[in-house]
Amino acid sequence: MKDAPASGSATTTHHLHLHIGLRNLKTALSASLCALIYHFFLSERNPTFACIGAIFGMGANMDHSKLHGGNRLFGTIIGGLLGMGLFRIYLIFYPDGENRLLLVPLLFVGVIILILLAQTFWVGAVQPGGVVLCIVLFNTPVDTYVSYALDRMFDTGMGVAMSLLINYLLPRERLEPWVEKFKAKFHRNK
């Protein structure tokens, strides 16, 4: 059997082209601003899910930001509320959380309800809502499931709002002339 060519050898036909565009910069700015806001003004909170919300919420333009950010935010809200309700039902039967097997049929019902709610309110909410639903049901302590779900909703909302704000204040149409001037000046000085 013949060995495959080594990466970077003469027979490799693909070329790596790295590009940092405006969306990359705005995404990094949005996530970094979230982390700074949490550091200085919300220091008792962890910025992780706000930063994730900011990254998911940044799109190529405002419409894409609304779509992707909406998917993340509405999914988190639907999954969080649904997870809280189902976990409360679980605690009625097992107040100490000692029998996790009951969570399996609750998850089954929860995923079906999640899909129906997403079809009704926001179609792209299924995947992020499913993530939050599973985390609330299977990875959250009995005494913190409500605060966890509410924190996820708040933090995700902060991140998505930051990306919407950045995309509103710095649309591509406003930034492209500046980028072109910078490139022209940079190439003249070479």
mmCIF file of C-alpha atoms in Angstrom:
data_model
loop_
_atom_site.group_PDB
_atom_site.id
_atom_site.type_symbol
_atom_site.label_atom_id
_atom_site.label_comp_id
_atom_site.label_asym_id
_atom_site.label_seq_id
_atom_site.Cartn_x
_atom_site.Cartn_y
_atom_site.Cartn_z
ATOM 1 C CA MET A 1 0.000 0.000 0.000
ATOM 2 C CA LYS A 2 1.317 3.404 -0.974
ATOM 3 C CA ASP A 3 1.627 6.065 1.746
ATOM 4 C CA ALA A 4 -0.274 9.322 1.378
ATOM 5 C CA PRO A 5 1.883 12.352 0.607
ATOM 6 C CA ALA A 6 3.049 14.321 3.596
ATOM 7 C CA SER A 7 1.313 17.560 4.343
ATOM 8 C CA GLY A 8 3.034 20.417 2.556
ATOM 9 C CA SER A 9 4.702 18.133 0.003
ATOM 10 C CA ALA A 10 4.853 18.918 -3.703
ATOM 11 C CA THR A 11 1.851 16.687 -4.424
ATOM 12 C CA THR A 12 -0.478 18.548 -2.059
ATOM 13 C CA THR A 13 -2.892 20.529 -4.227
ATOM 14 C CA HIS A 14 -4.721 22.723 -1.752
ATOM 15 C CA HIS A 15 -3.506 26.113 -0.632
ATOM 16 C CA LEU A 16 -4.275 27.648 2.686
ATOM 17 C CA HIS A 17 -5.641 31.164 2.355
ATOM 18 C CA LEU A 18 -6.166 32.927 5.641
ATOM 19 C CA HIS A 19 -8.307 36.046 5.635
ATOM 20 C CA ILE A 20 -9.389 38.320 8.441
ATOM 21 C CA GLY A 21 -12.388 40.286 7.289
ATOM 22 C CA LEU A 22 -14.727 42.802 8.833
ATOM 23 C CA ARG A 23 -17.026 40.170 10.302
ATOM 24 C CA ASN A 24 -14.047 38.498 12.007
ATOM 25 C CA LEU A 25 -13.037 41.805 13.558
ATOM 26 C CA LYS A 26 -16.585 42.692 14.608
ATOM 27 C CA THR A 27 -17.074 39.237 16.141
ATOM 28 C CA ALA A 28 -13.866 39.565 18.142
ATOM 29 C CA LEU A 29 -14.840 43.099 19.196
ATOM 30 C CA SER A 30 -18.315 42.018 20.269
ATOM 31 C CA ALA A 31 -17.092 39.079 22.367
ATOM 32 C CA SER A 32 -14.281 41.159 23.889
ATOM 33 C CA LEU A 33 -16.636 44.002 24.806
ATOM 34 C CA CYS A 34 -18.908 41.486 26.533
ATOM 35 C CA ALA A 35 -15.964 40.203 28.565
ATOM 36 C CA LEU A 36 -14.962 43.775 29.485
ATOM 37 C CA ILE A 37 -18.495 44.715 30.535
ATOM 38 C CA TYR A 38 -18.712 41.630 32.721
ATOM 39 C CA HIS A 39 -15.286 42.318 34.206
ATOM 40 C CA PHE A 40 -16.022 45.922 35.150
ATOM 41 C CA PHE A 41 -19.786 46.006 35.731
ATOM 42 C CA LEU A 42 -20.968 42.435 36.296
ATOM 43 C CA SER A 43 -17.934 41.003 38.073
ATOM 44 C CA GLU A 44 -20.028 38.524 40.076
ATOM 45 C CA ARG A 45 -21.061 36.845 36.814
ATOM 46 C CA ASN A 46 -19.107 34.699 34.386
ATOM 47 C CA PRO A 47 -18.980 36.180 30.842
ATOM 48 C CA THR A 48 -18.724 32.827 29.028
ATOM 49 C CA PHE A 49 -22.276 32.569 27.720
ATOM 50 C CA ALA A 50 -22.454 36.268 26.871
ATOM 51 C CA CYS A 51 -19.292 35.877 24.778
ATOM 52 C CA ILE A 52 -20.718 32.760 23.120
ATOM 53 C CA GLY A 53 -23.962 34.639 22.426
ATOM 54 C CA ALA A 54 -21.940 37.460 20.880
ATOM 55 C CA ILE A 55 -20.051 35.053 18.621
ATOM 56 C CA PHE A 56 -23.216 33.265 17.515
ATOM 57 C CA GLY A 57 -25.021 36.585 17.118
ATOM 58 C CA MET A 58 -22.609 38.183 14.664
ATOM 59 C CA GLY A 59 -23.613 37.889 11.040
ATOM 60 C CA ALA A 60 -22.408 39.308 7.751
ATOM 61 C CA ASN A 61 -25.063 42.022 8.047
ATOM 62 C CA MET A 62 -27.871 43.076 10.350
ATOM 63 C CA ASP A 63 -30.346 40.574 8.892
ATOM 64 C CA HIS A 64 -27.918 37.690 9.425
ATOM 65 C CA SER A 65 -27.207 38.907 12.953
ATOM 66 C CA LYS A 66 -30.921 38.967 13.730
ATOM 67 C CA LEU A 67 -31.316 35.464 12.335
ATOM 68 C CA HIS A 68 -28.312 33.834 14.020
ATOM 69 C CA GLY A 69 -28.640 35.817 17.233
ATOM 70 C CA GLY A 70 -32.357 35.099 17.295
ATOM 71 C CA ASN A 71 -31.701 31.381 16.876
ATOM 72 C CA ARG A 72 -29.378 31.426 19.863
ATOM 73 C CA LEU A 73 -31.467 33.715 22.059
ATOM 74 C CA PHE A 74 -34.901 32.244 21.393
ATOM 75 C CA GLY A 75 -33.491 28.724 21.589
ATOM 76 C CA THR A 76 -31.948 29.501 24.956
ATOM 77 C CA ILE A 77 -35.186 31.035 26.233
ATOM 78 C CA ILE A 78 -37.401 28.194 25.001
ATOM 79 C CA GLY A 79 -34.987 25.480 26.174
ATOM 80 C CA GLY A 80 -34.429 27.204 29.517
ATOM 81 C CA LEU A 81 -38.110 27.703 30.312
ATOM 82 C CA LEU A 82 -38.988 24.219 29.148
ATOM 83 C CA GLY A 83 -36.092 22.737 31.117
ATOM 84 C CA MET A 84 -37.196 24.541 34.281
ATOM 85 C CA GLY A 85 -40.751 23.257 33.897
ATOM 86 C CA LEU A 86 -39.718 19.671 33.237
ATOM 87 C CA PHE A 87 -37.120 19.686 36.012
ATOM 88 C CA ARG A 88 -39.808 20.951 38.412
ATOM 89 C CA ILE A 89 -42.001 17.985 37.444
ATOM 90 C CA TYR A 90 -39.028 15.685 38.099
ATOM 91 C CA LEU A 91 -38.518 17.227 41.557
ATOM 92 C CA ILE A 92 -42.159 16.572 42.486
ATOM 93 C CA PHE A 93 -41.399 12.844 42.258
ATOM 94 C CA TYR A 94 -37.746 12.941 43.381
ATOM 95 C CA PRO A 95 -37.126 16.073 45.521
ATOM 96 C CA ASP A 96 -33.506 15.098 46.155
ATOM 97 C CA GLY A 97 -32.846 14.305 42.498
ATOM 98 C CA GLU A 98 -31.901 10.715 43.278
ATOM 99 C CA ASN A 99 -33.489 8.956 40.269
ATOM 100 C CA ARG A 100 -32.213 10.370 36.989
ATOM 101 C CA LEU A 101 -34.008 7.705 34.942
ATOM 102 C CA LEU A 102 -37.232 9.741 35.052
ATOM 103 C CA LEU A 103 -35.404 12.475 33.159
ATOM 104 C CA VAL A 104 -35.272 10.274 30.037
ATOM 105 C CA PRO A 105 -39.026 10.316 29.299
ATOM 106 C CA LEU A 106 -39.131 13.979 30.360
ATOM 107 C CA LEU A 107 -36.401 14.685 27.806
ATOM 108 C CA PHE A 108 -38.358 12.792 25.147
ATOM 109 C CA VAL A 109 -41.471 14.869 25.805
ATOM 110 C CA GLY A 110 -39.346 18.003 26.156
ATOM 111 C CA VAL A 111 -37.697 17.631 22.757
ATOM 112 C CA ILE A 112 -41.077 17.185 21.084
ATOM 113 C CA ILE A 113 -42.464 20.263 22.866
ATOM 114 C CA LEU A 114 -39.284 22.188 22.014
ATOM 115 C CA ILE A 115 -39.664 21.395 18.313
ATOM 116 C CA LEU A 116 -43.339 22.407 18.357
ATOM 117 C CA LEU A 117 -42.541 25.674 20.161
ATOM 118 C CA ALA A 118 -39.691 26.409 17.762
ATOM 119 C CA GLN A 119 -41.969 25.771 14.784
ATOM 120 C CA THR A 120 -44.426 28.230 16.311
ATOM 121 C CA PHE A 121 -42.079 30.998 17.475
ATOM 122 C CA TRP A 122 -38.602 30.715 15.908
ATOM 123 C CA VAL A 123 -37.644 27.795 13.653
ATOM 124 C CA GLY A 124 -33.889 28.062 14.240
ATOM 125 C CA ALA A 125 -34.333 27.694 18.001
ATOM 126 C CA VAL A 126 -34.326 23.886 18.041
ATOM 127 C CA GLN A 127 -30.579 23.183 18.295
ATOM 128 C CA PRO A 128 -29.627 25.845 20.866
ATOM 129 C CA GLY A 129 -32.838 25.135 22.779
ATOM 130 C CA GLY A 130 -32.022 21.439 22.845
ATOM 131 C CA VAL A 131 -28.571 22.164 24.247
ATOM 132 C CA VAL A 132 -29.979 24.222 27.119
ATOM 133 C CA LEU A 133 -32.757 21.689 27.747
ATOM 134 C CA CYS A 134 -30.251 18.827 28.059
ATOM 135 C CA ILE A 135 -27.931 20.846 30.306
ATOM 136 C CA VAL A 136 -30.772 21.878 32.629
ATOM 137 C CA LEU A 137 -32.094 18.320 32.852
ATOM 138 C CA PHE A 138 -28.861 16.345 33.116
ATOM 139 C CA ASN A 139 -26.109 18.659 34.286
ATOM 140 C CA THR A 140 -27.640 21.109 36.743
ATOM 141 C CA PRO A 141 -27.840 20.560 40.515
ATOM 142 C CA VAL A 142 -31.283 20.383 42.100
ATOM 143 C CA ASP A 143 -30.818 23.652 43.978
ATOM 144 C CA THR A 144 -29.577 25.742 41.018
ATOM 145 C CA TYR A 145 -31.598 24.665 37.986
ATOM 146 C CA VAL A 146 -33.743 27.813 37.983
ATOM 147 C CA SER A 147 -30.862 30.246 38.475
ATOM 148 C CA TYR A 148 -28.794 28.394 35.872
ATOM 149 C CA ALA A 149 -31.534 28.628 33.228
ATOM 150 C CA LEU A 150 -32.265 32.288 34.004
ATOM 151 C CA ASP A 151 -28.550 33.140 33.957
ATOM 152 C CA ARG A 152 -28.152 31.444 30.579
ATOM 153 C CA MET A 153 -31.058 33.460 29.174
ATOM 154 C CA PHE A 154 -29.700 36.759 30.538
ATOM 155 C CA ASP A 155 -26.095 36.162 29.476
ATOM 156 C CA THR A 156 -27.026 34.945 26.000
ATOM 157 C CA GLY A 157 -29.270 37.979 25.595
ATOM 158 C CA MET A 158 -26.391 40.278 26.567
ATOM 159 C CA GLY A 159 -24.090 38.706 23.976
ATOM 160 C CA VAL A 160 -26.637 38.723 21.176
ATOM 161 C CA ALA A 161 -27.558 42.334 21.976
ATOM 162 C CA MET A 162 -23.875 43.306 21.819
ATOM 163 C CA SER A 163 -23.496 41.778 18.347
ATOM 164 C CA LEU A 164 -26.655 43.471 17.116
ATOM 165 C CA LEU A 165 -25.379 46.790 18.472
ATOM 166 C CA ILE A 166 -21.940 46.352 16.876
ATOM 167 C CA ASN A 167 -23.491 45.407 13.527
ATOM 168 C CA TYR A 168 -25.856 48.381 13.755
ATOM 169 C CA LEU A 169 -23.113 50.873 14.636
ATOM 170 C CA LEU A 170 -20.488 49.414 12.299
ATOM 171 C CA PRO A 171 -22.234 48.166 9.157
ATOM 172 C CA ARG A 172 -20.100 46.935 6.283
ATOM 173 C CA GLU A 173 -21.147 49.902 4.137
ATOM 174 C CA ARG A 174 -19.684 52.311 6.691
ATOM 175 C CA LEU A 175 -16.462 50.366 7.271
ATOM 176 C CA GLU A 176 -15.463 49.378 3.725
ATOM 177 C CA PRO A 177 -14.297 52.888 2.661
ATOM 178 C CA TRP A 178 -12.056 53.053 5.750
ATOM 179 C CA VAL A 179 -10.611 49.630 5.027
ATOM 180 C CA GLU A 180 -9.885 50.607 1.415
ATOM 181 C CA LYS A 181 -8.132 53.813 2.544
ATOM 182 C CA PHE A 182 -6.065 51.815 5.029
ATOM 183 C CA LYS A 183 -5.104 49.243 2.382
ATOM 184 C CA ALA A 184 -4.145 51.969 -0.104
ATOM 185 C CA LYS A 185 -2.010 53.742 2.479
ATOM 186 C CA PHE A 186 -0.432 50.472 3.598
ATOM 187 C CA HIS A 187 0.459 49.467 0.010
ATOM 188 C CA ARG A 188 1.913 52.924 -0.758
ATOM 189 C CA ASN A 189 4.261 52.649 2.216
ATOM 190 C CA LYS A 190 5.595 49.239 1.177
#
